[in-house]
Structure formats: structure tokens, C-alpha cells
Amino acid sequence: MRKWNAILSLAALVLLLLHGILGSFQLIGPGSVFRWLPWIALVLVLLHGGLGVKYTIDSLRAWRKTGVGYFRENRLFWARRISGFAVLVFLFFHATAFGTSSNGVYRLQWFTQAKLALQLLLVASLAVHIITNIRPLMISLGVKGGKKWLGDILFILSVLLLFMAAAFVIYYLRWNVW
């Protein structure tokens, strides 16, 4: 089951990054978004989140059964779980931030400071969740020499996430200043 979760995680990560890059170009100006891409990514993320909830419940049961949680020793584990939950919460706000459809017509909504803050929190929670989970993902996928590639992967992910955050800021400025 954990191997499937690793494959699911990798597929969701690739689609989320692709959606983030294409969406960032859309927010900045040039570019278009594939409408089907975020829906497939959402299904994969929800499946991954469901498995994460199952694993968390299993951990809590073991904690209750043994009577010892070792919370301090398992801070990274809980950071992964909490950041994953935060991603799920902020994804809801992301899906509702940009527009609505009525009578088959898509209309943009005003992009406010609150919406900008929620989108930046999504990027931050994604950053924490991805960066803390990239090494276990590489191990579970059997990547050889993962330590050699880890720094490069983290650098590329950081640049992409920074680009996505900058795109949200530019989009906000286009709505409210320019």
C-alpha cells in the first residue's frame, strides 16, 4: 500500500508542479491552462490525502495502545501530517479564489488581500510538505544515490514554488494597483 502511495505522490507532485507552472504563466499574462490538469491533480491529491489520514489514524492507534507518543522525537512526522492537512484546507480556498461560473459563463472574482494571503499560505504549506517528504519519497521509490540528487531537487522545487508565489503577488498587483 505504501508503494502505491509513493507512486500516487509522485504523480500528484508532477501534476501539481505542472499546474503551478502553467497557472503562474496564466496569472502573469502569457499562457493558458489545461482545464483537465487541475482536476486530475485534485483526484490524486485527495487519494494521497486519504491514505495519509489512514496512516495517521494507524499511528494514533499505536500511540494510544502503547501509551507513549514520543511527540518530541516524531516532530518531523507530525510536521508532514500537519502540512499535508494544511495543503488540503488551502486547496479548497485555491479552487474558489479565481472565479465562478453562472449560466455557462465564467466570471473572474476580485482578487483581494485575503485571497492573496490564502494563496501564499497554500504555497508555504506545499513547500513544507514537499520539502519534508521528498527524501522519504525518493527512498520509497528506490532511487539510488538519492543524497547526491537531493540538494538539486530541493533547489529546483524551491525556485518553482517561489515563482508560483511571485505569480500570485503579480496577479494581485494587476487587479489592485496596475
Coordinates of N, CA and C in Angstrom, one line a residue:
M1 N 0.8 -1.2 0.0 CA 0.0 0.0 0.0 C 0.9 1.3 0.0
R2 N 2.0 1.2 0.7 CA 2.8 2.4 0.8 C 3.5 2.6 -0.5
K3 N 3.8 1.6 -1.3 CA 4.4 1.8 -2.6 C 3.5 2.5 -3.5
W4 N 2.2 2.1 -3.5 CA 1.2 2.8 -4.3 C 1.1 4.3 -3.9
N5 N 1.2 4.5 -2.6 CA 1.1 5.9 -2.1 C 2.3 6.7 -2.6
A6 N 3.5 6.1 -2.7 CA 4.6 6.7 -3.3 C 4.5 7.1 -4.7
I7 N 3.9 6.1 -5.5 CA 3.7 6.4 -6.9 C 2.6 7.4 -7.1
L8 N 1.6 7.4 -6.3 CA 0.5 8.4 -6.3 C 1.1 9.8 -5.9
S9 N 1.9 9.8 -4.9 CA 2.6 11.1 -4.5 C 3.4 11.7 -5.6
L10 N 4.2 10.8 -6.3 CA 5.0 11.3 -7.4 C 4.1 11.9 -8.5
A11 N 3.1 11.1 -8.9 CA 2.2 11.6 -10.0 C 1.5 12.9 -9.6
A12 N 1.0 13.0 -8.3 CA 0.4 14.2 -7.9 C 1.4 15.4 -7.8
L13 N 2.6 15.1 -7.4 CA 3.6 16.2 -7.4 C 3.9 16.7 -8.8
V14 N 4.1 15.8 -9.7 CA 4.4 16.2 -11.1 C 3.2 17.1 -11.6
L15 N 2.0 16.6 -11.5 CA 0.8 17.3 -12.0 C 0.6 18.7 -11.2
L16 N 0.8 18.7 -9.9 CA 0.7 19.9 -9.2 C 1.8 21.0 -9.6
L17 N 3.0 20.5 -9.8 CA 4.0 21.4 -10.3 C 3.7 21.9 -11.7
L18 N 3.3 21.0 -12.6 CA 2.9 21.4 -13.9 C 1.8 22.4 -13.9
H19 N 0.8 22.1 -13.1 CA -0.4 23.1 -12.9 C 0.1 24.4 -12.4
G20 N 1.0 24.3 -11.4 CA 1.6 25.6 -10.8 C 2.3 26.4 -11.8
I21 N 3.1 25.8 -12.6 CA 3.9 26.5 -13.6 C 3.0 27.1 -14.7
L22 N 2.1 26.3 -15.2 CA 1.2 26.8 -16.3 C 0.3 27.8 -15.7
G23 N -0.2 27.6 -14.5 CA -1.1 28.6 -13.9 C -0.4 29.9 -13.6
S24 N 0.9 29.8 -13.2 CA 1.7 31.0 -12.9 C 1.8 31.8 -14.2
F25 N 2.1 31.2 -15.3 CA 2.2 31.9 -16.5 C 0.9 32.6 -16.9
Q26 N -0.2 31.9 -16.6 CA -1.6 32.4 -16.8 C -1.8 33.6 -16.0
L27 N -1.4 33.6 -14.7 CA -1.6 34.7 -13.8 C -0.7 35.9 -14.2
I28 N 0.5 35.6 -14.7 CA 1.4 36.7 -15.0 C 0.9 37.4 -16.3
G29 N 0.4 36.6 -17.2 CA -0.1 37.2 -18.5 C 0.0 36.2 -19.6
P30 N 1.2 35.8 -20.1 CA 1.2 34.9 -21.2 C 1.0 33.4 -20.8
G31 N 0.2 32.7 -21.5 CA 0.0 31.3 -21.1 C -1.5 30.9 -21.1
S32 N -1.7 29.6 -21.1 CA -3.0 29.1 -21.0 C -3.0 27.9 -20.1
V33 N -4.1 27.5 -19.5 CA -4.2 26.5 -18.5 C -5.0 25.3 -19.2
F34 N -4.5 24.1 -19.0 CA -5.3 22.9 -19.4 C -6.3 22.7 -18.4
R35 N -7.6 22.7 -18.7 CA -8.7 22.6 -17.8 C -8.7 21.3 -17.1
W36 N -8.3 20.2 -17.7 CA -8.4 18.9 -17.1 C -7.2 18.6 -16.2
L37 N -6.1 19.3 -16.3 CA -5.0 19.1 -15.4 C -5.2 19.3 -13.9
P38 N -5.8 20.4 -13.5 CA -6.1 20.5 -12.1 C -7.0 19.5 -11.5
W39 N -8.0 19.0 -12.3 CA -9.0 18.0 -11.8 C -8.3 16.7 -11.6
I40 N -7.4 16.3 -12.5 CA -6.7 15.0 -12.3 C -5.8 15.2 -11.1
A41 N -5.1 16.3 -11.0 CA -4.2 16.5 -9.8 C -5.0 16.5 -8.5
L42 N -6.2 17.1 -8.5 CA -7.0 17.1 -7.3 C -7.4 15.7 -6.9
V43 N -7.8 14.9 -7.9 CA -8.1 13.5 -7.5 C -7.0 12.8 -6.9
L44 N -5.8 12.9 -7.5 CA -4.6 12.3 -7.0 C -4.2 12.8 -5.6
V45 N -4.4 14.1 -5.4 CA -4.1 14.7 -4.1 C -5.1 14.2 -3.0
L46 N -6.3 14.1 -3.4 CA -7.3 13.6 -2.4 C -7.1 12.1 -2.1
L47 N -6.7 11.3 -3.1 CA -6.4 9.9 -2.8 C -5.2 9.9 -1.9
H48 N -4.1 10.6 -2.2 CA -2.9 10.7 -1.3 C -3.3 11.2 0.1
G49 N -4.1 12.2 0.2 CA -4.6 12.7 1.5 C -5.4 11.6 2.2
G50 N -6.2 10.9 1.5 CA -6.9 9.8 2.2 C -6.0 8.8 2.8
L51 N -5.0 8.4 2.0 CA -4.0 7.4 2.5 C -3.2 8.0 3.7
G52 N -2.9 9.3 3.6 CA -2.2 10.0 4.7 C -3.1 10.0 6.0
V53 N -4.4 10.2 5.9 CA -5.3 10.2 7.0 C -5.3 8.7 7.6
K54 N -5.3 7.7 6.7 CA -5.3 6.3 7.2 C -4.0 6.1 8.0
Y55 N -2.9 6.5 7.5 CA -1.6 6.2 8.1 C -1.5 7.0 9.5
T56 N -2.1 8.2 9.5 CA -2.1 9.0 10.7 C -3.0 8.3 11.8
I57 N -4.1 7.8 11.4 CA -5.0 7.1 12.3 C -4.3 5.9 12.8
D58 N -3.6 5.1 12.0 CA -2.9 4.0 12.4 C -1.8 4.4 13.5
S59 N -1.2 5.5 13.2 CA -0.1 5.9 14.2 C -0.8 6.4 15.5
L60 N -1.9 7.0 15.4 CA -2.6 7.4 16.7 C -3.1 6.2 17.5
R61 N -3.5 5.2 16.8 CA -3.9 4.0 17.5 C -2.8 3.3 18.2
A62 N -1.6 3.3 17.5 CA -0.4 2.7 18.1 C 0.0 3.5 19.3
W63 N -0.1 4.8 19.2 CA 0.2 5.7 20.3 C -0.7 5.5 21.5
R64 N -2.0 5.3 21.2 CA -2.9 5.1 22.3 C -2.7 3.7 22.9
K65 N -2.4 2.7 22.1 CA -2.2 1.4 22.5 C -1.0 1.2 23.4
T66 N 0.1 1.9 23.0 CA 1.3 1.8 23.8 C 1.4 2.8 25.0
G67 N 0.6 3.9 24.9 CA 0.5 4.9 25.9 C 1.7 5.9 25.8
V68 N 2.5 5.7 24.8 CA 3.7 6.6 24.6 C 3.7 7.1 23.2
G69 N 3.7 8.5 23.1 CA 3.6 9.1 21.8 C 4.9 9.5 21.2
Y70 N 5.9 9.8 22.0 CA 7.2 10.3 21.5 C 7.0 11.4 20.6
F71 N 6.2 12.4 21.0 CA 5.9 13.5 20.1 C 7.1 14.3 19.8
R72 N 7.9 14.6 20.8 CA 9.2 15.3 20.5 C 10.1 14.6 19.5
E73 N 10.2 13.3 19.6 CA 11.0 12.6 18.7 C 10.4 12.4 17.3
N74 N 9.1 12.6 17.2 CA 8.4 12.4 15.9 C 7.9 13.8 15.4
R75 N 8.6 14.8 15.7 CA 8.2 16.2 15.2 C 8.2 16.2 13.7
L76 N 9.1 15.6 13.0 CA 9.1 15.7 11.5 C 7.9 14.9 11.0
F77 N 7.6 13.8 11.6 CA 6.4 13.0 11.2 C 5.1 13.9 11.3
W78 N 5.0 14.6 12.4 CA 3.8 15.5 12.6 C 3.9 16.7 11.7
A79 N 5.0 17.2 11.5 CA 5.1 18.4 10.5 C 4.7 17.9 9.1
R80 N 5.0 16.7 8.7 CA 4.5 16.2 7.5 C 3.0 16.1 7.5
R81 N 2.4 15.5 8.5 CA 1.0 15.3 8.6 C 0.2 16.7 8.7
I82 N 0.7 17.6 9.5 CA 0.0 18.9 9.6 C 0.1 19.7 8.4
S83 N 1.3 19.7 7.7 CA 1.4 20.5 6.5 C 0.6 19.8 5.4
G84 N 0.4 18.5 5.4 CA -0.5 17.9 4.4 C -1.9 18.3 4.6
F85 N -2.3 18.3 5.9 CA -3.7 18.8 6.2 C -3.9 20.2 5.8
A86 N -2.9 21.1 6.0 CA -2.9 22.5 5.6 C -3.1 22.6 4.1
V87 N -2.3 21.8 3.4 CA -2.5 21.8 1.9 C -3.9 21.5 1.5
L88 N -4.5 20.5 2.1 CA -5.9 20.2 1.7 C -6.8 21.3 2.0
V89 N -6.7 22.0 3.2 CA -7.5 23.1 3.5 C -7.3 24.3 2.6
F90 N -6.1 24.6 2.3 CA -5.8 25.7 1.4 C -6.1 25.4 -0.1
L91 N -6.2 24.2 -0.4 CA -6.6 23.8 -1.8 C -8.1 24.2 -2.0
F92 N -8.9 24.1 -1.0 CA -10.3 24.5 -1.1 C -10.3 26.0 -1.4
F93 N -9.6 26.8 -0.7 CA -9.6 28.2 -1.0 C -9.0 28.6 -2.4
H94 N -8.0 27.7 -2.8 CA -7.4 27.9 -4.1 C -8.5 27.7 -5.2
A95 N -9.2 26.6 -5.0 CA -10.2 26.3 -6.0 C -11.3 27.3 -6.1
T96 N -11.6 28.1 -5.1 CA -12.7 29.0 -5.1 C -12.2 30.5 -5.2
A97 N -10.9 30.7 -5.4 CA -10.3 32.0 -5.4 C -10.5 32.9 -6.6
F98 N -10.6 32.2 -7.8 CA -10.4 33.0 -9.0 C -11.7 33.3 -9.7
G99 N -12.7 32.5 -9.7 CA -13.9 32.8 -10.4 C -15.0 31.9 -10.2
T100 N -16.2 32.2 -10.8 CA -17.4 31.4 -10.7 C -18.0 31.2 -12.0
S101 N -18.8 30.3 -12.2 CA -19.5 30.0 -13.4 C -21.0 30.1 -13.2
S102 N -21.6 30.9 -14.0 CA -23.1 31.0 -13.9 C -23.6 31.1 -15.3
N103 N -24.6 30.2 -15.6 CA -25.2 30.1 -16.9 C -24.2 29.8 -18.0
G104 N -23.2 29.0 -17.6 CA -22.2 28.6 -18.6 C -21.2 29.7 -18.9
V105 N -21.2 30.8 -18.2 CA -20.2 31.9 -18.4 C -19.3 32.0 -17.2
Y106 N -18.0 31.9 -17.4 CA -17.0 32.0 -16.3 C -16.7 33.5 -16.1
R107 N -16.8 33.9 -14.8 CA -16.5 35.2 -14.4 C -15.4 35.3 -13.4
L108 N -14.5 36.1 -13.6 CA -13.4 36.3 -12.6 C -14.0 37.0 -11.4
Q109 N -13.4 36.7 -10.2 CA -13.8 37.4 -9.0 C -12.6 38.4 -8.6
W110 N -13.0 39.4 -7.9 CA -12.0 40.4 -7.4 C -10.9 39.6 -6.6
F111 N -9.7 39.8 -6.9 CA -8.6 39.1 -6.1 C -8.1 40.1 -5.0
T112 N -8.6 39.8 -3.8 CA -8.4 40.6 -2.6 C -7.1 40.2 -1.9
Q113 N -6.8 41.0 -0.8 CA -5.6 40.7 0.0 C -5.8 39.4 0.7
A114 N -7.0 39.1 1.2 CA -7.3 37.8 1.9 C -7.0 36.7 0.9
K115 N -7.5 36.8 -0.3 CA -7.2 35.7 -1.3 C -5.7 35.6 -1.6
L116 N -5.0 36.7 -1.7 CA -3.6 36.6 -1.9 C -2.9 35.9 -0.7
A117 N -3.3 36.3 0.5 CA -2.7 35.6 1.7 C -3.0 34.1 1.7
L118 N -4.2 33.7 1.4 CA -4.6 32.3 1.4 C -3.7 31.6 0.3
Q119 N -3.5 32.2 -0.8 CA -2.7 31.5 -1.9 C -1.3 31.4 -1.5
L120 N -0.7 32.4 -0.8 CA 0.6 32.4 -0.3 C 0.8 31.3 0.8
L121 N -0.3 31.2 1.6 CA -0.2 30.1 2.6 C -0.3 28.7 2.0
L122 N -1.0 28.6 0.9 CA -1.0 27.3 0.1 C 0.4 27.0 -0.4
V123 N 1.1 28.0 -0.9 CA 2.4 27.8 -1.4 C 3.4 27.4 -0.3
A124 N 3.2 28.1 0.8 CA 4.1 27.8 2.0 C 3.8 26.4 2.5
S125 N 2.6 26.0 2.7 CA 2.3 24.7 3.2 C 2.7 23.6 2.2
L126 N 2.6 23.9 0.9 CA 3.1 23.0 -0.1 C 4.6 22.8 0.0
A127 N 5.3 24.0 0.2 CA 6.7 23.9 0.4 C 7.2 23.1 1.5
V128 N 6.5 23.3 2.7 CA 6.9 22.5 3.9 C 6.6 21.0 3.6
H129 N 5.4 20.7 3.0 CA 5.0 19.3 2.8 C 5.9 18.6 1.8
I130 N 6.2 19.3 0.7 CA 7.0 18.6 -0.3 C 8.5 18.5 0.1
I131 N 9.0 19.5 0.7 CA 10.4 19.5 1.1 C 10.7 18.5 2.2
T132 N 9.7 18.4 3.2 CA 9.9 17.4 4.2 C 9.7 15.9 3.8
N133 N 9.0 15.8 2.7 CA 8.7 14.4 2.2 C 9.5 14.0 1.0
I134 N 10.3 14.8 0.4 CA 11.0 14.4 -0.8 C 12.0 13.3 -0.6
R135 N 12.7 13.3 0.5 CA 13.7 12.3 0.8 C 12.9 10.9 1.1
P136 N 11.9 10.9 1.9 CA 11.2 9.6 2.0 C 10.6 9.1 0.7
L137 N 10.1 10.0 -0.1 CA 9.6 9.6 -1.4 C 10.7 9.0 -2.3
M138 N 11.8 9.6 -2.3 CA 12.9 9.0 -3.1 C 13.3 7.6 -2.6
I139 N 13.3 7.5 -1.2 CA 13.7 6.2 -0.7 C 12.6 5.1 -1.0
S140 N 11.4 5.5 -0.9 CA 10.3 4.5 -1.2 C 10.2 4.1 -2.7
L141 N 10.7 5.0 -3.5 CA 10.7 4.7 -5.0 C 12.0 4.0 -5.4
G142 N 12.9 3.8 -4.4 CA 14.1 3.1 -4.7 C 15.1 3.8 -5.5
V143 N 15.1 5.2 -5.4 CA 16.1 6.0 -6.1 C 17.5 5.8 -5.5
K144 N 18.4 5.3 -6.3 CA 19.8 5.1 -5.9 C 20.6 6.4 -5.9
G145 N 21.4 6.6 -4.9 CA 22.2 7.8 -4.8 C 21.4 9.0 -4.6
G146 N 20.3 8.9 -3.8 CA 19.4 10.0 -3.6 C 20.0 11.2 -2.9
K147 N 21.0 10.9 -2.0 CA 21.6 12.1 -1.3 C 22.3 13.0 -2.3
K148 N 22.8 12.4 -3.4 CA 23.5 13.2 -4.4 C 22.6 14.1 -5.1
W149 N 21.4 13.7 -5.3 CA 20.4 14.5 -6.1 C 19.5 15.4 -5.2
L150 N 19.5 15.1 -3.9 CA 18.5 15.8 -3.0 C 18.7 17.3 -3.0
G151 N 19.9 17.8 -3.0 CA 20.1 19.2 -3.0 C 19.6 19.9 -4.2
D152 N 19.9 19.2 -5.4 CA 19.4 19.8 -6.7 C 17.9 19.8 -6.8
I153 N 17.3 18.7 -6.3 CA 15.8 18.6 -6.4 C 15.2 19.7 -5.5
L154 N 15.8 19.8 -4.3 CA 15.2 20.8 -3.3 C 15.4 22.2 -3.9
F155 N 16.5 22.5 -4.5 CA 16.7 23.8 -5.1 C 15.7 24.1 -6.2
I156 N 15.5 23.1 -7.1 CA 14.6 23.3 -8.2 C 13.2 23.5 -7.7
L157 N 12.8 22.7 -6.7 CA 11.4 22.8 -6.1 C 11.3 24.2 -5.5
S158 N 12.3 24.7 -4.8 CA 12.2 26.0 -4.1 C 12.1 27.1 -5.1
V159 N 12.8 27.0 -6.2 CA 12.7 28.0 -7.3 C 11.3 28.0 -7.9
L160 N 10.7 26.8 -8.2 CA 9.4 26.7 -8.7 C 8.3 27.3 -7.8
L161 N 8.5 26.9 -6.5 CA 7.5 27.4 -5.5 C 7.6 28.9 -5.3
L162 N 8.8 29.5 -5.4 CA 9.0 30.9 -5.3 C 8.4 31.6 -6.6
F163 N 8.5 31.0 -7.7 CA 7.9 31.5 -9.0 C 6.4 31.5 -8.8
M164 N 5.8 30.5 -8.2 CA 4.4 30.4 -8.1 C 3.9 31.5 -7.1
A165 N 4.6 31.7 -6.0 CA 4.2 32.7 -5.0 C 4.3 34.1 -5.7
A166 N 5.4 34.3 -6.5 CA 5.6 35.6 -7.2 C 4.4 35.8 -8.2
A167 N 4.0 34.8 -8.8 CA 2.8 34.9 -9.8 C 1.6 35.4 -9.1
F168 N 1.3 34.8 -7.9 CA 0.1 35.3 -7.1 C 0.3 36.8 -6.7
V169 N 1.5 37.2 -6.4 CA 1.7 38.6 -6.0 C 1.5 39.5 -7.2
I170 N 2.0 39.1 -8.3 CA 1.8 39.9 -9.6 C 0.4 39.9 -10.0
Y171 N -0.3 38.8 -9.9 CA -1.8 38.8 -10.2 C -2.5 39.7 -9.3
Y172 N -2.2 39.7 -8.0 CA -2.8 40.7 -7.0 C -2.6 42.1 -7.4
L173 N -1.3 42.4 -7.8 CA -1.0 43.8 -8.2 C -1.7 44.2 -9.4
R174 N -1.8 43.3 -10.4 CA -2.6 43.6 -11.6 C -4.0 43.9 -11.3
W175 N -4.6 43.3 -10.4 CA -6.0 43.5 -10.0 C -6.2 44.8 -9.3
N176 N -5.2 45.1 -8.4 CA -5.4 46.2 -7.4 C -4.6 47.5 -7.6
V177 N -3.5 47.4 -8.4 CA -2.6 48.5 -8.5 C -2.4 49.0 -9.9
W178 N -2.1 48.1 -10.8 CA -1.8 48.4 -12.2 C -3.0 48.7 -13.0

